[in-house]
């Protein structure tokens, strides 16, 4: 009776029911094996269900033929890859421009002196506008609007204006990431730099920015991964890059498989890049933890 | 007639919002003197040092350096800060630079001296403070005591006329305190003018020329270490010393 009243949580009774002695490592290994088995079994079940159930849908044969047609894929894939080079090219010149212009905007937003107030207003309005308007709309407005001014032939090139639109849009996002990085640097670093007699600009350039930019590399990676696929939007004003090429092939062959091919190509770049960004974030968390 | 003080504070006041943290402080520090500010946390020691370095603008009063008012609001604080070194409780080294780069940054940018000219000077500075073997280490590879010594070297690289120390041993493990205080002693023996906010009462007693007890934003009592520690005249000083000794 007295035992019952002291054992309110039932721990004494529970302990009595346990086997006498067990190796902890053996027990943990056993637990790990068990979780692995459960995970594999549930994954297999889901895959099997999809494999069995989807073909039961009434339109499956039609979908399979027009979206997952092996011959069409093999025939169009080399051309898609060629077209993808254009995406890579546009990305290659936009990315550094965005990294730089985004930094300029971030610095303008951070300007403290009253003489630079107009810059601050400009950067704030800039960010509001370009983060608030869909990228595709910016591409249309700039891509059709500026050449409409009647520029010479060399300047009415959709590559130039499409790229400019991407740069303007993405810089707004990248600037916000930089700004978060700048604000994450502890005030004591500024104090230390100031106490040594460094100017505001020197403090920014040599003390704050190097730390801030490093800190936001993973976050910015995500921006550049989504830029990587948004490059395809430039096709809406002309350039025949991957998405547009897939559209052409689709029309020629009356088959949607080229779109799936295009998706595969984009994924083959974005998935490794995303994993790499995750890896960087995890490493940073470990270092800071 | 004593010589002109190196630094002199006349009725300095400083508020943060409605909270007045420095309520009329008068203090003079002479060339080569070591002055210790003691008092409990929140007594205004740190704020006073930050005001001296012009990190915080004062609201009233004046701060004279060699007789010139450096607290005048129309003065550019940047060149004045270069003449007054400040070392922080939390070291505040720049984590992305190694010890050598931390030290070289300010003279290189402020005095526009080339790396080639600076390098031997800075190496000599590391030699002088026995840190030569730590020059290429990054802050996270150094012990707290070493980091703080590098921070002192960094401030010294600007060749300041006064050094301010804001509780520089408070963040250190006890066994690392003495190596940092030894550097302060070394600076004193070299003739540097020093102002320390500190909780190291033994150090203040042994090394200071003058000890000031601060409470609630005023200097309640100041005098030689003997006066303050053996024979304090103010009841508040006595109470504080009883609580810490």
Short mmCIF file of C-alpha atoms in Angstrom, two decimals:
data_model
loop_
_atom_site.label_atom_id
_atom_site.label_comp_id
_atom_site.label_asym_id
_atom_site.label_seq_id
_atom_site.Cartn_x
_atom_site.Cartn_y
_atom_site.Cartn_z
CA UNK A 1 0.00 0.00 0.00
CA UNK A 2 2.71 2.45 0.98
CA UNK A 3 4.65 1.45 -2.17
CA UNK A 4 1.65 2.41 -4.32
CA UNK A 5 1.38 5.88 -2.85
CA UNK A 6 5.08 6.69 -3.36
CA UNK A 7 5.10 5.36 -6.93
CA UNK A 8 2.86 8.09 -8.36
CA UNK A 9 4.46 8.14 -11.82
CA UNK A 10 4.54 4.37 -12.01
CA UNK A 11 8.28 4.32 -12.56
CA UNK A 12 8.97 1.63 -9.99
CA UNK A 13 6.40 -0.68 -11.53
CA UNK A 14 7.72 0.06 -15.04
CA UNK A 15 11.27 -0.68 -14.00
CA UNK A 16 10.26 -3.97 -12.46
CA UNK A 17 8.87 -5.05 -15.81
CA UNK A 18 12.16 -4.36 -17.70
CA UNK A 19 14.64 -7.10 -18.59
CA UNK A 20 17.51 -7.17 -16.14
CA UNK A 21 20.51 -5.96 -18.17
CA UNK A 22 20.96 -4.87 -21.78
CA UNK A 23 23.89 -3.35 -23.67
CA UNK A 24 23.08 0.23 -24.58
CA UNK A 25 25.00 0.13 -27.88
CA UNK A 26 23.26 -3.07 -28.93
CA UNK A 27 19.89 -1.60 -28.01
CA UNK A 28 20.57 1.63 -29.94
CA UNK A 29 21.76 -0.29 -33.00
CA UNK A 30 18.65 -2.37 -32.88
CA UNK A 31 16.49 0.74 -32.65
CA UNK A 32 18.29 2.29 -35.63
CA UNK A 33 17.78 -0.85 -37.74
CA UNK A 34 14.13 -0.81 -36.86
CA UNK A 35 13.59 2.83 -37.95
CA UNK A 36 15.44 2.16 -41.19
CA UNK A 37 13.19 -0.77 -41.94
CA UNK A 38 10.05 1.18 -41.21
CA UNK A 39 11.19 4.06 -43.44
CA UNK A 40 12.01 1.74 -46.33
CA UNK A 41 8.78 -0.18 -46.01
CA UNK A 42 6.61 2.94 -45.99
CA UNK A 43 8.48 4.44 -48.96
CA UNK A 44 8.15 1.24 -50.95
CA UNK A 45 4.44 1.08 -50.19
CA UNK A 46 3.84 4.63 -51.42
CA UNK A 47 5.86 4.09 -54.60
CA UNK A 48 4.09 0.81 -55.27
CA UNK A 49 0.69 2.43 -54.77
CA UNK A 50 1.52 5.20 -57.25
CA UNK A 51 2.87 2.65 -59.70
CA UNK A 52 -0.26 0.57 -59.47
CA UNK A 53 -2.91 3.26 -59.09
CA UNK A 54 -1.86 5.95 -61.59
CA UNK A 55 -2.03 3.63 -64.65
CA UNK A 56 -5.56 2.77 -63.56
CA UNK A 57 -6.64 6.36 -64.31
CA UNK A 58 -8.77 6.41 -67.49
CA UNK A 59 -6.51 8.90 -69.36
CA UNK A 60 -3.18 7.37 -68.35
CA UNK A 61 -2.31 5.85 -71.74
CA UNK A 62 -2.90 9.20 -73.44
CA UNK A 63 -0.87 11.14 -70.86
CA UNK A 64 1.93 8.60 -70.98
CA UNK A 65 2.11 8.90 -74.72
CA UNK A 66 2.13 12.68 -74.88
CA UNK A 67 4.23 13.50 -71.80
CA UNK A 68 6.52 10.52 -71.28
CA UNK A 69 7.31 9.50 -74.81
CA UNK A 70 10.78 8.01 -74.89
CA UNK A 71 11.36 8.41 -78.65
CA UNK A 72 10.36 12.08 -78.53
CA UNK A 73 12.60 12.66 -75.55
CA UNK A 74 15.62 11.07 -77.23
CA UNK A 75 14.98 12.99 -80.45
CA UNK A 76 14.58 16.43 -78.85
CA UNK A 77 16.95 16.24 -75.91
CA UNK A 78 20.14 17.32 -77.78
CA UNK A 79 18.37 20.40 -79.15
CA UNK A 80 17.05 21.20 -75.69
CA UNK A 81 20.54 20.95 -74.27
CA UNK A 82 21.81 23.33 -76.93
CA UNK A 83 19.07 25.80 -76.07
CA UNK A 84 19.92 25.48 -72.40
CA UNK A 85 23.31 27.04 -73.17
CA UNK A 86 21.46 30.30 -73.75
CA UNK A 87 19.95 30.09 -70.25
CA UNK A 88 23.39 29.43 -68.86
CA UNK A 89 24.75 32.43 -70.74
CA UNK A 90 22.05 34.80 -69.54
CA UNK A 91 22.54 33.51 -66.01
CA UNK A 92 26.29 33.95 -66.28
CA UNK A 93 26.12 37.67 -66.93
CA UNK A 94 23.08 38.42 -64.79
CA UNK A 95 24.34 36.76 -61.60
CA UNK A 96 27.42 38.96 -61.04
CA UNK A 97 25.50 42.07 -62.07
CA UNK A 98 22.80 41.21 -59.51
CA UNK A 99 25.38 40.52 -56.80
CA UNK A 100 26.89 43.98 -57.36
CA UNK A 101 23.74 46.03 -57.98
CA UNK A 102 22.01 44.35 -55.04
CA UNK A 103 24.90 45.37 -52.82
CA UNK A 104 24.70 48.96 -54.07
CA UNK A 105 20.98 49.06 -53.24
CA UNK A 106 21.59 47.53 -49.80
CA UNK A 107 24.26 50.16 -49.06
CA UNK A 108 21.95 52.96 -50.22
CA UNK A 109 19.24 51.70 -47.88
CA UNK A 110 21.76 51.73 -45.06
CA UNK A 111 23.07 55.24 -45.76
CA UNK A 112 22.90 57.19 -42.52
CA UNK A 113 24.07 60.67 -43.35
CA UNK A 114 21.29 63.20 -44.06
CA UNK A 115 22.95 64.28 -47.32
CA UNK A 116 22.39 60.78 -48.65
CA UNK A 117 18.73 60.74 -47.67
CA UNK A 118 17.57 60.84 -51.33
CA UNK A 119 19.58 57.68 -52.00
CA UNK A 120 17.86 56.00 -49.11
CA UNK A 121 14.45 56.96 -50.40
CA UNK A 122 15.40 55.76 -53.87
CA UNK A 123 16.57 52.38 -52.55
CA UNK A 124 13.45 51.94 -50.43
CA UNK A 125 11.10 52.75 -53.30
CA UNK A 126 13.19 50.58 -55.61
CA UNK A 127 12.86 47.59 -53.31
CA UNK A 128 9.13 48.11 -52.82
CA UNK A 129 8.51 48.34 -56.54
CA UNK A 130 10.65 45.49 -57.78
CA UNK A 131 9.69 43.10 -55.06
CA UNK A 132 6.03 43.94 -55.57
CA UNK A 133 5.85 43.45 -59.34
CA UNK A 134 6.00 39.94 -60.86
CA UNK A 135 9.28 39.29 -62.67
CA UNK A 136 7.46 38.43 -65.88
CA UNK A 137 5.72 41.81 -65.84
CA UNK A 138 9.03 43.63 -65.46
CA UNK A 139 10.37 41.63 -68.39
CA UNK A 140 7.38 42.59 -70.55
CA UNK A 141 7.46 46.25 -69.59
CA UNK A 142 11.18 46.68 -70.12
CA UNK A 143 11.53 44.21 -72.97
CA UNK A 144 8.78 45.78 -75.06
CA UNK A 145 8.85 49.29 -73.64
CA UNK A 146 12.45 50.33 -74.08
CA UNK A 147 12.96 49.06 -77.65
CA UNK A 148 9.73 50.91 -78.41
CA UNK A 149 11.68 54.14 -77.92
CA UNK A 150 13.04 53.54 -81.42
CA UNK A 151 16.59 52.58 -80.53
CA UNK A 152 19.11 51.50 -83.13
CA UNK A 153 19.14 47.84 -84.13
CA UNK A 154 21.96 46.78 -81.85
CA UNK A 155 20.12 48.18 -78.85
CA UNK A 156 16.75 46.61 -79.58
CA UNK A 157 18.11 43.28 -78.56
CA UNK A 158 15.80 41.26 -76.28
CA UNK A 159 18.81 39.68 -74.55
CA UNK A 160 19.87 43.08 -73.25
CA UNK A 161 16.46 44.17 -71.99
CA UNK A 162 15.43 40.76 -70.73
CA UNK A 163 18.65 40.54 -68.75
CA UNK A 164 18.21 44.08 -67.45
CA UNK A 165 14.72 43.19 -66.23
CA UNK A 166 16.04 40.13 -64.41
CA UNK A 167 18.87 42.15 -62.90
CA UNK A 168 16.52 44.90 -61.68
CA UNK A 169 14.05 42.43 -60.17
CA UNK A 170 16.47 40.07 -58.53
CA UNK A 171 18.69 42.81 -57.14
CA UNK A 172 15.79 43.91 -54.95
CA UNK A 173 15.62 40.47 -53.31
CA UNK A 174 19.38 40.13 -53.05
CA UNK A 175 19.63 43.62 -51.53
CA UNK A 176 17.23 42.59 -48.75
CA UNK A 177 19.37 39.56 -47.99
CA UNK A 178 22.52 41.68 -47.83
CA UNK A 179 20.75 44.12 -45.55
CA UNK A 180 19.73 41.34 -43.19
CA UNK A 181 23.39 40.30 -43.15
CA UNK A 182 24.60 43.83 -42.43
CA UNK A 183 22.13 44.18 -39.58
CA UNK A 184 23.15 40.83 -38.12
CA UNK A 185 26.67 42.05 -37.41
CA UNK A 186 26.89 42.93 -33.74
CA UNK A 187 27.05 46.62 -32.84
CA UNK A 188 30.26 45.97 -30.90
CA UNK A 189 32.09 45.47 -34.21
CA UNK A 190 31.06 48.97 -35.27
CA UNK A 191 32.11 50.33 -31.88
CA UNK A 192 35.52 48.69 -32.19
CA UNK A 193 36.06 50.09 -35.68
CA UNK A 194 34.86 53.53 -34.64
CA UNK A 195 37.06 53.58 -31.56
CA UNK A 196 40.06 52.97 -33.82
CA UNK A 197 39.08 56.10 -35.72
CA UNK A 198 37.82 54.40 -38.88
CA UNK A 199 35.36 56.33 -41.02
CA UNK A 200 31.83 55.09 -41.61
CA UNK A 201 32.78 53.90 -45.09
CA UNK A 202 35.98 52.15 -43.97
CA UNK A 203 34.04 50.45 -41.19
CA UNK A 204 31.47 49.24 -43.70
CA UNK A 205 33.98 48.21 -46.33
CA UNK A 206 36.56 46.43 -44.15
CA UNK A 207 34.70 45.34 -41.02
CA UNK A 208 30.96 44.97 -41.61
CA UNK A 209 30.60 43.90 -45.25
CA UNK A 210 33.18 41.10 -45.32
CA UNK A 211 31.43 39.47 -42.38
CA UNK A 212 27.90 40.23 -43.57
CA UNK A 213 28.38 38.96 -47.12
CA UNK A 214 29.95 35.74 -45.91
CA UNK A 215 27.11 35.20 -43.49
CA UNK A 216 24.40 35.50 -46.16
CA UNK A 217 26.04 33.35 -48.85
CA UNK A 218 23.63 30.45 -48.26
CA UNK A 219 20.58 32.71 -48.28
CA UNK A 220 21.75 34.35 -51.49
CA UNK A 221 22.41 30.95 -53.05
CA UNK A 222 18.67 30.37 -52.85
CA UNK A 223 18.05 33.60 -54.73
CA UNK A 224 20.44 32.55 -57.45
CA UNK A 225 18.89 29.11 -57.70
CA UNK A 226 15.53 30.65 -58.42
CA UNK A 227 17.17 33.08 -60.85
CA UNK A 228 18.54 30.03 -62.63
CA UNK A 229 15.01 28.93 -63.55
CA UNK A 230 13.50 32.40 -63.95
CA UNK A 231 15.99 33.00 -66.75
CA UNK A 232 13.47 31.02 -68.83
CA UNK A 233 11.03 33.92 -68.53
CA UNK A 234 13.22 35.98 -70.85
CA UNK A 235 11.93 33.73 -73.66
CA UNK A 236 8.61 35.57 -73.46
CA UNK A 237 10.16 38.52 -75.27
CA UNK A 238 12.03 36.52 -77.90
CA UNK A 239 15.19 34.55 -77.14
CA UNK A 240 14.83 30.88 -78.02
CA UNK A 241 16.25 29.33 -74.89
CA UNK A 242 15.33 26.04 -73.29
CA UNK A 243 11.69 26.75 -72.44
CA UNK A 244 10.99 28.33 -75.82
CA UNK A 245 12.83 25.53 -77.66
CA UNK A 246 10.75 22.98 -75.78
CA UNK A 247 7.65 24.87 -76.91
CA UNK A 248 8.82 24.78 -80.51
CA UNK A 249 9.48 21.04 -80.34
CA UNK A 250 6.12 20.49 -78.70
CA UNK A 251 4.36 22.23 -81.57
CA UNK A 252 6.38 20.38 -84.22
CA UNK A 253 5.77 16.93 -82.75
CA UNK A 254 2.38 17.61 -81.18
CA UNK A 255 3.78 16.08 -78.02
CA UNK A 256 4.45 17.51 -74.55
CA UNK A 257 7.48 15.35 -73.78
CA UNK A 258 9.96 18.17 -74.61
CA UNK A 259 8.54 20.10 -71.64
CA UNK A 260 9.34 17.17 -69.38
CA UNK A 261 12.81 17.12 -70.95
CA UNK A 262 13.21 20.81 -70.15
CA UNK A 263 12.10 20.18 -66.56
CA UNK A 264 14.70 17.42 -66.26
CA UNK A 265 17.43 19.77 -67.45
CA UNK A 266 16.43 22.53 -65.01
CA UNK A 267 16.24 20.04 -62.17
CA UNK A 268 19.66 18.61 -62.97
CA UNK A 269 21.07 22.02 -62.12
CA UNK A 270 18.77 23.25 -59.34
CA UNK A 271 18.73 20.09 -57.23
CA UNK A 272 22.52 19.87 -56.75
CA UNK A 273 22.64 23.64 -56.20
CA UNK A 274 19.91 23.44 -53.55
CA UNK A 275 21.65 20.58 -51.78
CA UNK A 276 24.87 22.58 -51.83
CA UNK A 277 23.11 25.62 -50.31
CA UNK A 278 21.58 23.38 -47.61
CA UNK A 279 25.03 22.02 -46.91
CA UNK A 280 26.40 25.55 -46.51
CA UNK A 281 23.56 26.52 -44.16
CA UNK A 282 24.06 23.39 -42.08
CA UNK A 283 27.78 24.07 -41.83
CA UNK A 284 27.15 27.67 -40.79
CA UNK A 285 24.69 26.56 -38.12
CA UNK A 286 27.25 24.10 -36.78
CA UNK A 287 29.92 26.80 -36.65
CA UNK A 288 27.66 29.24 -34.87
CA UNK A 289 26.07 26.63 -32.61
CA UNK B 1 51.25 74.57 -9.76
CA UNK B 2 50.69 71.19 -11.37
CA UNK B 3 51.18 70.76 -15.13
CA UNK B 4 48.18 70.80 -17.39
CA UNK B 5 46.24 67.51 -17.18
CA UNK B 6 46.43 65.22 -20.19
CA UNK B 7 42.69 64.85 -20.03
CA UNK B 8 40.19 66.77 -18.00
CA UNK B 9 36.45 66.35 -17.57
CA UNK B 10 34.38 69.30 -16.40
CA UNK B 11 30.84 68.64 -15.21
CA UNK B 12 30.20 65.96 -17.86
CA UNK B 13 26.60 64.80 -18.15
CA UNK B 14 25.09 62.08 -20.31
CA UNK B 15 21.57 60.72 -20.53
CA UNK B 16 20.02 57.87 -22.46
CA UNK B 17 16.45 59.00 -22.94
CA UNK B 18 15.14 59.93 -19.49
CA UNK B 19 17.86 58.04 -17.71
CA UNK B 20 20.78 60.21 -16.68
CA UNK B 21 23.77 57.89 -16.36
CA UNK B 22 26.56 60.46 -15.89
CA UNK B 23 25.50 63.25 -13.57
CA UNK B 24 28.23 65.84 -13.57
CA UNK B 25 31.63 64.17 -13.46
CA UNK B 26 34.86 66.11 -12.88
CA UNK B 27 38.09 64.25 -13.37
CA UNK B 28 41.63 65.02 -14.39
CA UNK B 29 44.22 62.53 -15.55
CA UNK B 30 47.84 63.56 -15.87
CA UNK B 31 50.39 62.32 -18.37
CA UNK B 32 51.67 58.87 -17.44
CA UNK B 33 49.07 58.36 -14.74
CA UNK B 34 47.08 55.19 -14.23
CA UNK B 35 43.58 56.00 -13.02
CA UNK B 36 41.19 53.24 -11.98
CA UNK B 37 37.45 53.73 -11.99
CA UNK B 38 35.75 51.37 -9.57
CA UNK B 39 32.09 50.95 -8.69
CA UNK B 40 29.29 48.48 -9.15
CA UNK B 41 27.76 47.57 -12.52
CA UNK B 42 25.60 50.40 -13.80
CA UNK B 43 27.53 53.07 -11.92
CA UNK B 44 28.49 54.72 -15.22
CA UNK B 45 32.13 53.59 -15.57
CA UNK B 46 31.73 52.15 -19.07
CA UNK B 47 29.62 55.04 -20.32
CA UNK B 48 32.22 57.46 -19.05
CA UNK B 49 34.93 55.69 -21.05
CA UNK B 50 32.76 55.58 -24.15
CA UNK B 51 32.17 59.32 -23.76
CA UNK B 52 35.92 59.91 -23.43
CA UNK B 53 36.47 58.09 -26.72
CA UNK B 54 33.59 60.12 -28.25
CA UNK B 55 31.67 56.92 -29.01
CA UNK B 56 28.84 58.57 -27.08
CA UNK B 57 28.30 62.31 -27.46
CA UNK B 58 27.97 64.00 -24.08
CA UNK B 59 24.98 66.23 -23.27
CA UNK B 60 26.68 68.82 -21.12
CA UNK B 61 30.10 69.77 -19.83
CA UNK B 62 33.41 69.49 -21.61
CA UNK B 63 36.21 67.01 -22.17
CA UNK B 64 39.61 68.65 -22.55
CA UNK B 65 42.50 66.87 -24.22
CA UNK B 66 45.71 68.85 -23.64
CA UNK B 67 43.44 71.76 -22.81
CA UNK B 68 41.35 71.61 -25.99
CA UNK B 69 37.67 70.77 -25.84
CA UNK B 70 37.31 67.58 -27.88
CA UNK B 71 33.65 67.14 -26.99
CA UNK B 72 32.57 70.14 -29.03
CA UNK B 73 29.65 68.88 -31.17
CA UNK B 74 31.00 70.56 -34.30
CA UNK B 75 34.30 68.66 -34.20
CA UNK B 76 34.83 65.59 -36.35
CA UNK B 77 35.32 62.83 -33.76
CA UNK B 78 37.23 60.55 -36.12
CA UNK B 79 40.74 62.06 -35.88
CA UNK B 80 40.32 62.54 -32.13
CA UNK B 81 39.42 58.88 -31.61
CA UNK B 82 42.67 57.99 -33.31
CA UNK B 83 44.51 59.68 -30.44
CA UNK B 84 42.57 57.79 -27.75
CA UNK B 85 42.68 53.99 -27.66
CA UNK B 86 39.78 52.00 -26.25
CA UNK B 87 39.80 48.30 -25.35
CA UNK B 88 36.53 46.53 -24.69
CA UNK B 89 35.39 43.91 -22.23
CA UNK B 90 34.44 41.54 -25.07
CA UNK B 91 37.66 42.11 -27.08
CA UNK B 92 35.71 42.89 -30.29
CA UNK B 93 38.45 41.64 -32.58
CA UNK B 94 37.43 41.41 -36.22
CA UNK B 95 36.79 37.67 -36.65
CA UNK B 96 37.47 37.59 -40.40
CA UNK B 97 41.03 38.88 -40.03
CA UNK B 98 44.01 37.30 -38.35
CA UNK B 99 45.73 39.01 -35.46
CA UNK B 100 48.20 40.81 -37.70
CA UNK B 101 45.49 42.14 -40.04
CA UNK B 102 43.40 43.23 -37.06
CA UNK B 103 46.28 45.34 -35.87
CA UNK B 104 47.29 46.67 -39.27
CA UNK B 105 43.82 47.75 -40.42
CA UNK B 106 43.46 51.07 -38.61
CA UNK B 107 46.96 52.50 -39.24
CA UNK B 108 46.81 51.40 -42.87
CA UNK B 109 43.47 53.11 -43.51
CA UNK B 110 43.75 56.10 -41.21
CA UNK B 111 47.33 57.08 -41.81
CA UNK B 112 47.43 55.79 -45.39
CA UNK B 113 50.72 54.02 -44.79
CA UNK B 114 51.57 51.15 -47.13
CA UNK B 115 51.67 47.57 -45.92
CA UNK B 116 55.36 47.34 -46.69
CA UNK B 117 56.21 50.24 -44.40
CA UNK B 118 53.80 49.11 -41.69
CA UNK B 119 54.71 45.44 -41.56
CA UNK B 120 58.03 45.75 -39.66
CA UNK B 121 56.48 48.28 -37.25
CA UNK B 122 53.60 46.00 -36.45
CA UNK B 123 55.83 42.97 -36.13
CA UNK B 124 57.85 44.95 -33.61
CA UNK B 125 54.65 45.73 -31.73
CA UNK B 126 53.75 42.04 -31.55
CA UNK B 127 57.30 41.35 -30.38
CA UNK B 128 57.01 43.99 -27.68
CA UNK B 129 53.84 42.42 -26.29
CA UNK B 130 55.16 38.86 -26.68
CA UNK B 131 52.58 37.81 -29.24
CA UNK B 132 54.89 37.29 -32.20
CA UNK B 133 53.97 33.59 -32.48
CA UNK B 134 50.27 34.44 -32.65
CA UNK B 135 50.36 36.95 -35.50
CA UNK B 136 48.80 34.70 -38.13
CA UNK B 137 46.19 33.22 -35.81
CA UNK B 138 42.54 34.13 -36.21
CA UNK B 139 40.63 35.33 -33.15
CA UNK B 140 38.81 32.02 -32.73
CA UNK B 141 42.17 30.25 -32.55
CA UNK B 142 43.32 32.40 -29.62
CA UNK B 143 42.57 32.14 -25.91
CA UNK B 144 40.56 34.92 -24.31
CA UNK B 145 43.70 36.37 -22.76
CA UNK B 146 45.53 36.34 -26.08
CA UNK B 147 42.55 37.91 -27.84
CA UNK B 148 42.46 40.70 -25.32
CA UNK B 149 46.20 41.26 -25.65
CA UNK B 150 45.82 41.45 -29.43
CA UNK B 151 43.02 43.97 -28.90
CA UNK B 152 45.40 46.06 -26.81
CA UNK B 153 48.08 45.80 -29.50
CA UNK B 154 45.46 46.82 -32.07
CA UNK B 155 44.64 49.97 -30.13
CA UNK B 156 48.35 50.66 -29.56
CA UNK B 157 49.06 50.46 -33.29
CA UNK B 158 47.37 53.84 -33.74
CA UNK B 159 50.01 55.23 -31.34
CA UNK B 160 47.41 56.78 -29.04
CA UNK B 161 48.24 59.27 -26.33
CA UNK B 162 45.82 57.72 -23.85
CA UNK B 163 44.50 54.20 -23.45
CA UNK B 164 41.06 53.47 -22.01
CA UNK B 165 40.26 49.99 -20.72
CA UNK B 166 36.65 49.02 -20.20
CA UNK B 167 36.64 46.07 -17.79
CA UNK B 168 39.08 44.25 -20.01
CA UNK B 169 39.43 41.24 -17.72
CA UNK B 170 35.76 40.72 -16.86
CA UNK B 171 35.13 38.26 -19.68
CA UNK B 172 38.24 36.21 -18.98
CA UNK B 173 38.72 32.95 -17.14
CA UNK B 174 40.44 33.71 -13.82
CA UNK B 175 43.76 32.14 -14.83
CA UNK B 176 44.00 34.44 -17.87
CA UNK B 177 43.49 37.71 -16.01
CA UNK B 178 47.08 38.24 -14.95
CA UNK B 179 48.61 38.04 -18.44
CA UNK B 180 46.34 40.90 -19.52
CA UNK B 181 46.96 42.98 -16.41
CA UNK B 182 50.70 42.47 -16.93
CA UNK B 183 50.31 44.20 -20.29
CA UNK B 184 48.63 47.14 -18.55
CA UNK B 185 51.55 47.30 -16.09
CA UNK B 186 53.95 47.20 -19.02
CA UNK B 187 52.14 50.12 -20.67
CA UNK B 188 52.32 52.09 -17.45
CA UNK B 189 56.04 51.47 -17.12
CA UNK B 190 56.43 52.73 -20.68
CA UNK B 191 54.79 55.99 -19.65
CA UNK B 192 51.35 55.61 -21.25
CA UNK B 193 48.42 57.53 -19.76
CA UNK B 194 45.80 54.97 -18.74
CA UNK B 195 42.21 54.98 -17.52
CA UNK B 196 40.72 51.66 -16.44
CA UNK B 197 37.21 50.75 -15.46
CA UNK B 198 37.82 47.62 -13.45
CA UNK B 199 36.55 45.13 -10.92
CA UNK B 200 40.11 43.98 -10.13
CA UNK B 201 40.46 45.63 -6.73
CA UNK B 202 43.86 44.13 -6.01
CA UNK B 203 45.21 45.49 -9.26
CA UNK B 204 43.74 48.94 -8.54
CA UNK B 205 45.33 48.91 -5.10
CA UNK B 206 48.76 47.86 -6.37
CA UNK B 207 49.10 49.70 -9.66
CA UNK B 208 46.86 52.77 -9.71
CA UNK B 209 48.04 56.31 -9.10
CA UNK B 210 44.50 57.39 -8.46
CA UNK B 211 41.30 55.51 -7.72
CA UNK B 212 37.85 56.97 -8.34
CA UNK B 213 34.77 55.38 -6.85
CA UNK B 214 31.68 55.93 -9.00
CA UNK B 215 28.14 55.45 -7.83
CA UNK B 216 24.98 56.31 -9.72
CA UNK B 217 26.79 58.49 -12.26
CA UNK B 218 28.92 60.60 -9.95
CA UNK B 219 32.43 60.26 -8.58
CA UNK B 220 31.68 59.84 -4.91
CA UNK B 221 35.27 59.75 -3.81
CA UNK B 222 38.70 59.88 -5.37
CA UNK B 223 42.19 59.59 -4.03
CA UNK B 224 45.29 57.47 -3.85
CA UNK B 225 44.74 53.71 -3.52
CA UNK B 226 45.76 53.99 0.12
CA UNK B 227 43.16 56.64 0.86
CA UNK B 228 40.38 54.78 -0.93
CA UNK B 229 41.12 51.25 0.24
CA UNK B 230 42.51 51.88 3.74
CA UNK B 231 40.70 54.96 4.78
CA UNK B 232 37.59 55.75 2.72
CA UNK B 233 35.79 58.80 4.00
CA UNK B 234 32.42 58.26 2.31
CA UNK B 235 29.97 55.71 3.71
CA UNK B 236 28.99 54.64 0.18
CA UNK B 237 32.62 53.85 -0.64
CA UNK B 238 32.95 51.85 2.55
CA UNK B 239 29.81 49.90 1.78
CA UNK B 240 30.98 49.12 -1.76
CA UNK B 241 34.42 48.00 -0.65
CA UNK B 242 32.93 45.82 2.06
CA UNK B 243 30.79 44.09 -0.55
CA UNK B 244 33.65 43.37 -2.98
CA UNK B 245 36.68 42.72 -0.78
#
